[in-house]
């Protein structure tokens, strides 16, 4: 029985070429092509047969890769997903992996390497290149300099709460909260609450 693959990519020519390539691999068959995550979720919600593997692009209209990955994690956490994109920034890679993506490939990968990755994900559950492993390590290193309470404060500081309300929420004195704020200003090299929010968004701390 063939291993089925769903392709989620808004570039029609690339998606069709990818389908043709995968269908030449022994034991593989593309079960469908979807232009965005919303089209894929509709298929899942219709209770149709699920693919063995989803190949997921990152930048797409309507519902992009990260949004789709979050939806799959919540609704179908065992679904195997392999990201295939031109985006190679550490924030995107680590976010996708944290959401349960089994691997992350760049679109310039050669066919043999691509087939090897497919086999690894389906047979062993994951496939991470050295670049992905390095990105994860760098992200962890970046966050390791923050304490658990500092991360909690940072998350609350990104809401509409005043610092006084944040202090109440964390059961701390306003003076202690001021200390957390000044410590983060120094550690993150920012000078304002806006700087804290931008750091949190960039590093997706609000979604951890």
mmCIF file of C-alpha atoms in Angstrom:
data_model
loop_
_atom_site.group_PDB
_atom_site.id
_atom_site.type_symbol
_atom_site.label_atom_id
_atom_site.label_comp_id
_atom_site.label_asym_id
_atom_site.label_seq_id
_atom_site.Cartn_x
_atom_site.Cartn_y
_atom_site.Cartn_z
ATOM 1 C CA UNK A 1 0.000 0.000 0.000
ATOM 2 C CA UNK A 2 1.364 3.411 -0.990
ATOM 3 C CA UNK A 3 2.392 6.016 1.548
ATOM 4 C CA UNK A 4 0.167 9.033 0.954
ATOM 5 C CA UNK A 5 1.417 12.616 0.959
ATOM 6 C CA UNK A 6 -0.596 15.839 1.024
ATOM 7 C CA UNK A 7 1.054 18.958 -0.425
ATOM 8 C CA UNK A 8 0.088 22.356 0.999
ATOM 9 C CA UNK A 9 1.624 25.103 -1.131
ATOM 10 C CA UNK A 10 0.155 28.111 -2.920
ATOM 11 C CA UNK A 11 2.607 27.981 -5.831
ATOM 12 C CA UNK A 12 0.715 25.811 -8.297
ATOM 13 C CA UNK A 13 3.601 25.043 -10.666
ATOM 14 C CA UNK A 14 5.934 24.062 -7.819
ATOM 15 C CA UNK A 15 3.254 21.956 -6.133
ATOM 16 C CA UNK A 16 2.465 20.113 -9.367
ATOM 17 C CA UNK A 17 6.163 19.494 -10.056
ATOM 18 C CA UNK A 18 6.572 18.224 -6.497
ATOM 19 C CA UNK A 19 3.623 15.899 -6.978
ATOM 20 C CA UNK A 20 5.154 14.485 -10.146
ATOM 21 C CA UNK A 21 8.451 13.918 -8.338
ATOM 22 C CA UNK A 22 6.901 12.198 -5.320
ATOM 23 C CA UNK A 23 4.806 9.941 -7.534
ATOM 24 C CA UNK A 24 8.032 8.624 -9.084
ATOM 25 C CA UNK A 25 9.236 7.479 -5.647
ATOM 26 C CA UNK A 26 8.579 3.801 -5.086
ATOM 27 C CA UNK A 27 5.767 3.317 -2.582
ATOM 28 C CA UNK A 28 4.604 6.957 -2.517
ATOM 29 C CA UNK A 29 1.517 8.686 -3.845
ATOM 30 C CA UNK A 30 0.312 12.285 -3.547
ATOM 31 C CA UNK A 31 -3.247 12.229 -2.210
ATOM 32 C CA UNK A 32 -3.980 15.907 -2.751
ATOM 33 C CA UNK A 33 -2.670 19.436 -3.359
ATOM 34 C CA UNK A 34 -3.981 22.342 -1.274
ATOM 35 C CA UNK A 35 -3.252 26.038 -1.814
ATOM 36 C CA UNK A 36 -3.338 26.951 1.874
ATOM 37 C CA UNK A 37 -3.895 25.547 5.320
ATOM 38 C CA UNK A 38 -7.611 26.279 5.257
ATOM 39 C CA UNK A 39 -8.135 23.949 2.314
ATOM 40 C CA UNK A 40 -6.263 21.229 4.199
ATOM 41 C CA UNK A 41 -8.246 21.690 7.414
ATOM 42 C CA UNK A 42 -11.492 21.425 5.458
ATOM 43 C CA UNK A 43 -10.359 18.016 4.219
ATOM 44 C CA UNK A 44 -9.545 16.908 7.759
ATOM 45 C CA UNK A 45 -12.859 18.202 9.099
ATOM 46 C CA UNK A 46 -14.693 16.255 6.403
ATOM 47 C CA UNK A 47 -13.344 13.068 8.037
ATOM 48 C CA UNK A 48 -11.676 11.917 4.859
ATOM 49 C CA UNK A 49 -8.682 9.577 4.924
ATOM 50 C CA UNK A 50 -5.698 11.329 6.471
ATOM 51 C CA UNK A 51 -2.359 11.320 4.607
ATOM 52 C CA UNK A 52 0.661 9.588 6.083
ATOM 53 C CA UNK A 53 2.534 12.847 5.713
ATOM 54 C CA UNK A 54 1.733 16.521 5.138
ATOM 55 C CA UNK A 55 4.259 18.665 3.252
ATOM 56 C CA UNK A 56 3.638 22.175 4.516
ATOM 57 C CA UNK A 57 4.816 25.490 3.060
ATOM 58 C CA UNK A 58 5.310 28.450 5.428
ATOM 59 C CA UNK A 59 4.157 31.586 3.610
ATOM 60 C CA UNK A 60 0.664 31.179 2.169
ATOM 61 C CA UNK A 61 -2.454 33.339 1.958
ATOM 62 C CA UNK A 62 -5.571 32.814 4.120
ATOM 63 C CA UNK A 63 -3.926 30.296 6.494
ATOM 64 C CA UNK A 64 -0.141 30.017 6.527
ATOM 65 C CA UNK A 65 2.178 27.259 7.701
ATOM 66 C CA UNK A 66 2.517 28.270 11.378
ATOM 67 C CA UNK A 67 -1.255 28.726 11.715
ATOM 68 C CA UNK A 68 -1.865 25.358 10.084
ATOM 69 C CA UNK A 69 0.697 23.694 12.337
ATOM 70 C CA UNK A 70 -1.016 25.113 15.432
ATOM 71 C CA UNK A 71 -4.366 23.794 14.209
ATOM 72 C CA UNK A 72 -2.964 20.348 13.532
ATOM 73 C CA UNK A 73 -1.251 20.228 16.921
ATOM 74 C CA UNK A 74 -4.550 20.988 18.643
ATOM 75 C CA UNK A 75 -6.790 18.762 16.546
ATOM 76 C CA UNK A 76 -4.571 16.029 15.075
ATOM 77 C CA UNK A 77 -1.387 15.930 17.198
ATOM 78 C CA UNK A 78 -0.227 12.598 15.760
ATOM 79 C CA UNK A 79 -0.294 13.824 12.159
ATOM 80 C CA UNK A 80 3.201 13.776 10.690
ATOM 81 C CA UNK A 81 4.160 17.080 9.087
ATOM 82 C CA UNK A 82 7.295 18.058 7.205
ATOM 83 C CA UNK A 83 7.834 21.750 6.492
ATOM 84 C CA UNK A 84 9.128 22.567 3.020
ATOM 85 C CA UNK A 85 9.897 26.240 2.509
ATOM 86 C CA UNK A 86 12.312 28.936 1.392
ATOM 87 C CA UNK A 87 12.109 30.510 4.858
ATOM 88 C CA UNK A 88 15.195 29.660 6.891
ATOM 89 C CA UNK A 89 15.048 32.051 9.859
ATOM 90 C CA UNK A 90 15.558 30.535 13.297
ATOM 91 C CA UNK A 91 12.332 31.906 14.759
ATOM 92 C CA UNK A 92 10.162 30.204 12.136
ATOM 93 C CA UNK A 93 12.058 26.921 12.312
ATOM 94 C CA UNK A 94 11.975 26.652 16.103
ATOM 95 C CA UNK A 95 8.316 27.673 16.247
ATOM 96 C CA UNK A 96 7.315 24.976 13.752
ATOM 97 C CA UNK A 97 9.318 22.336 15.606
ATOM 98 C CA UNK A 98 7.791 23.356 18.950
ATOM 99 C CA UNK A 99 4.344 22.963 17.404
ATOM 100 C CA UNK A 100 5.129 19.366 16.474
ATOM 101 C CA UNK A 101 6.566 19.622 12.972
ATOM 102 C CA UNK A 102 8.634 16.463 12.374
ATOM 103 C CA UNK A 103 11.207 18.129 10.145
ATOM 104 C CA UNK A 104 12.073 21.285 8.214
ATOM 105 C CA UNK A 105 13.452 21.306 4.679
ATOM 106 C CA UNK A 106 14.416 24.094 2.319
ATOM 107 C CA UNK A 107 13.084 23.950 -1.210
ATOM 108 C CA UNK A 108 16.545 23.813 -2.749
ATOM 109 C CA UNK A 109 17.070 20.298 -1.384
ATOM 110 C CA UNK A 110 18.061 17.710 -4.013
ATOM 111 C CA UNK A 111 15.612 14.881 -4.884
ATOM 112 C CA UNK A 112 17.654 12.154 -3.192
ATOM 113 C CA UNK A 113 17.895 14.132 0.027
ATOM 114 C CA UNK A 114 14.194 14.899 -0.181
ATOM 115 C CA UNK A 115 13.251 11.236 -0.557
ATOM 116 C CA UNK A 116 15.580 10.331 2.323
ATOM 117 C CA UNK A 117 13.806 12.883 4.520
ATOM 118 C CA UNK A 118 10.378 11.508 3.598
ATOM 119 C CA UNK A 119 11.464 8.018 4.527
ATOM 120 C CA UNK A 120 12.969 9.162 7.825
ATOM 121 C CA UNK A 121 9.855 11.043 8.926
ATOM 122 C CA UNK A 122 7.473 8.223 8.048
ATOM 123 C CA UNK A 123 9.646 5.384 9.363
ATOM 124 C CA UNK A 124 11.366 6.995 12.353
ATOM 125 C CA UNK A 125 9.066 9.899 13.139
ATOM 126 C CA UNK A 126 11.349 12.856 12.454
ATOM 127 C CA UNK A 127 14.160 14.279 10.339
ATOM 128 C CA UNK A 128 16.173 17.321 11.374
ATOM 129 C CA UNK A 129 19.028 18.718 9.315
ATOM 130 C CA UNK A 130 22.069 20.231 11.026
ATOM 131 C CA UNK A 131 20.707 23.698 10.250
ATOM 132 C CA UNK A 132 17.448 22.953 12.067
ATOM 133 C CA UNK A 133 19.266 21.470 15.050
ATOM 134 C CA UNK A 134 21.476 24.569 15.260
ATOM 135 C CA UNK A 135 18.451 26.861 15.086
ATOM 136 C CA UNK A 136 16.789 25.039 17.973
ATOM 137 C CA UNK A 137 19.958 25.224 20.066
ATOM 138 C CA UNK A 138 20.367 28.950 19.374
ATOM 139 C CA UNK A 139 16.758 29.630 20.349
ATOM 140 C CA UNK A 140 17.141 27.683 23.586
ATOM 141 C CA UNK A 141 20.354 29.564 24.333
ATOM 142 C CA UNK A 142 18.592 32.885 23.761
ATOM 143 C CA UNK A 143 15.810 32.044 26.197
ATOM 144 C CA UNK A 144 18.064 30.343 28.734
ATOM 145 C CA UNK A 145 19.304 33.720 29.941
ATOM 146 C CA UNK A 146 15.791 34.502 31.186
ATOM 147 C CA UNK A 147 14.360 33.049 34.386
ATOM 148 C CA UNK A 148 10.927 31.439 34.465
ATOM 149 C CA UNK A 149 9.544 34.420 36.379
ATOM 150 C CA UNK A 150 11.082 36.864 33.908
ATOM 151 C CA UNK A 151 9.393 35.048 31.042
ATOM 152 C CA UNK A 152 6.107 35.150 32.994
ATOM 153 C CA UNK A 153 6.548 38.887 33.559
ATOM 154 C CA UNK A 154 7.408 39.409 29.892
ATOM 155 C CA UNK A 155 4.240 37.604 28.794
ATOM 156 C CA UNK A 156 2.088 39.737 31.101
ATOM 157 C CA UNK A 157 3.888 42.923 30.068
ATOM 158 C CA UNK A 158 2.717 42.223 26.516
ATOM 159 C CA UNK A 159 -0.924 42.512 27.603
ATOM 160 C CA UNK A 160 -2.873 45.694 28.341
ATOM 161 C CA UNK A 161 -2.202 45.325 32.070
ATOM 162 C CA UNK A 162 -0.491 48.162 33.894
ATOM 163 C CA UNK A 163 2.703 47.303 35.752
ATOM 164 C CA UNK A 164 0.708 47.580 38.992
ATOM 165 C CA UNK A 165 -1.781 45.021 37.692
ATOM 166 C CA UNK A 166 1.070 42.767 36.591
ATOM 167 C CA UNK A 167 2.484 42.946 40.119
ATOM 168 C CA UNK A 168 -0.886 41.914 41.530
ATOM 169 C CA UNK A 169 -1.223 39.051 39.054
ATOM 170 C CA UNK A 170 2.238 37.727 39.972
ATOM 171 C CA UNK A 171 1.689 38.325 43.697
ATOM 172 C CA UNK A 172 4.729 40.582 43.832
ATOM 173 C CA UNK A 173 5.333 44.129 44.973
ATOM 174 C CA UNK A 174 5.505 46.945 42.391
ATOM 175 C CA UNK A 175 9.139 47.434 43.405
ATOM 176 C CA UNK A 176 9.967 43.814 42.530
ATOM 177 C CA UNK A 177 8.197 44.225 39.185
ATOM 178 C CA UNK A 178 10.309 47.307 38.525
ATOM 179 C CA UNK A 179 13.341 45.109 39.158
ATOM 180 C CA UNK A 180 12.164 42.519 36.620
ATOM 181 C CA UNK A 181 11.562 45.270 34.077
ATOM 182 C CA UNK A 182 14.996 46.832 34.501
ATOM 183 C CA UNK A 183 16.658 43.395 34.434
ATOM 184 C CA UNK A 184 14.952 42.553 31.139
ATOM 185 C CA UNK A 185 15.807 45.939 29.671
ATOM 186 C CA UNK A 186 19.459 45.123 30.335
ATOM 187 C CA UNK A 187 19.408 41.454 29.283
ATOM 188 C CA UNK A 188 17.466 42.061 26.079
ATOM 189 C CA UNK A 189 19.091 45.394 25.255
ATOM 190 C CA UNK A 190 15.787 47.245 24.982
ATOM 191 C CA UNK A 191 14.693 50.541 26.520
ATOM 192 C CA UNK A 192 10.911 50.433 26.631
ATOM 193 C CA UNK A 193 7.827 48.268 27.070
ATOM 194 C CA UNK A 194 7.423 48.356 23.309
ATOM 195 C CA UNK A 195 10.900 46.848 23.016
ATOM 196 C CA UNK A 196 9.848 44.036 25.355
ATOM 197 C CA UNK A 197 6.753 43.337 23.264
ATOM 198 C CA UNK A 198 8.752 43.259 20.018
ATOM 199 C CA UNK A 199 11.244 40.823 21.567
ATOM 200 C CA UNK A 200 8.423 38.573 22.772
ATOM 201 C CA UNK A 201 6.784 38.564 19.344
ATOM 202 C CA UNK A 202 10.042 37.900 17.514
ATOM 203 C CA UNK A 203 10.892 34.986 19.793
ATOM 204 C CA UNK A 204 7.269 33.799 19.991
ATOM 205 C CA UNK A 205 7.404 33.738 23.779
ATOM 206 C CA UNK A 206 3.681 34.477 23.889
ATOM 207 C CA UNK A 207 3.043 31.176 22.106
ATOM 208 C CA UNK A 208 5.322 28.890 24.131
#
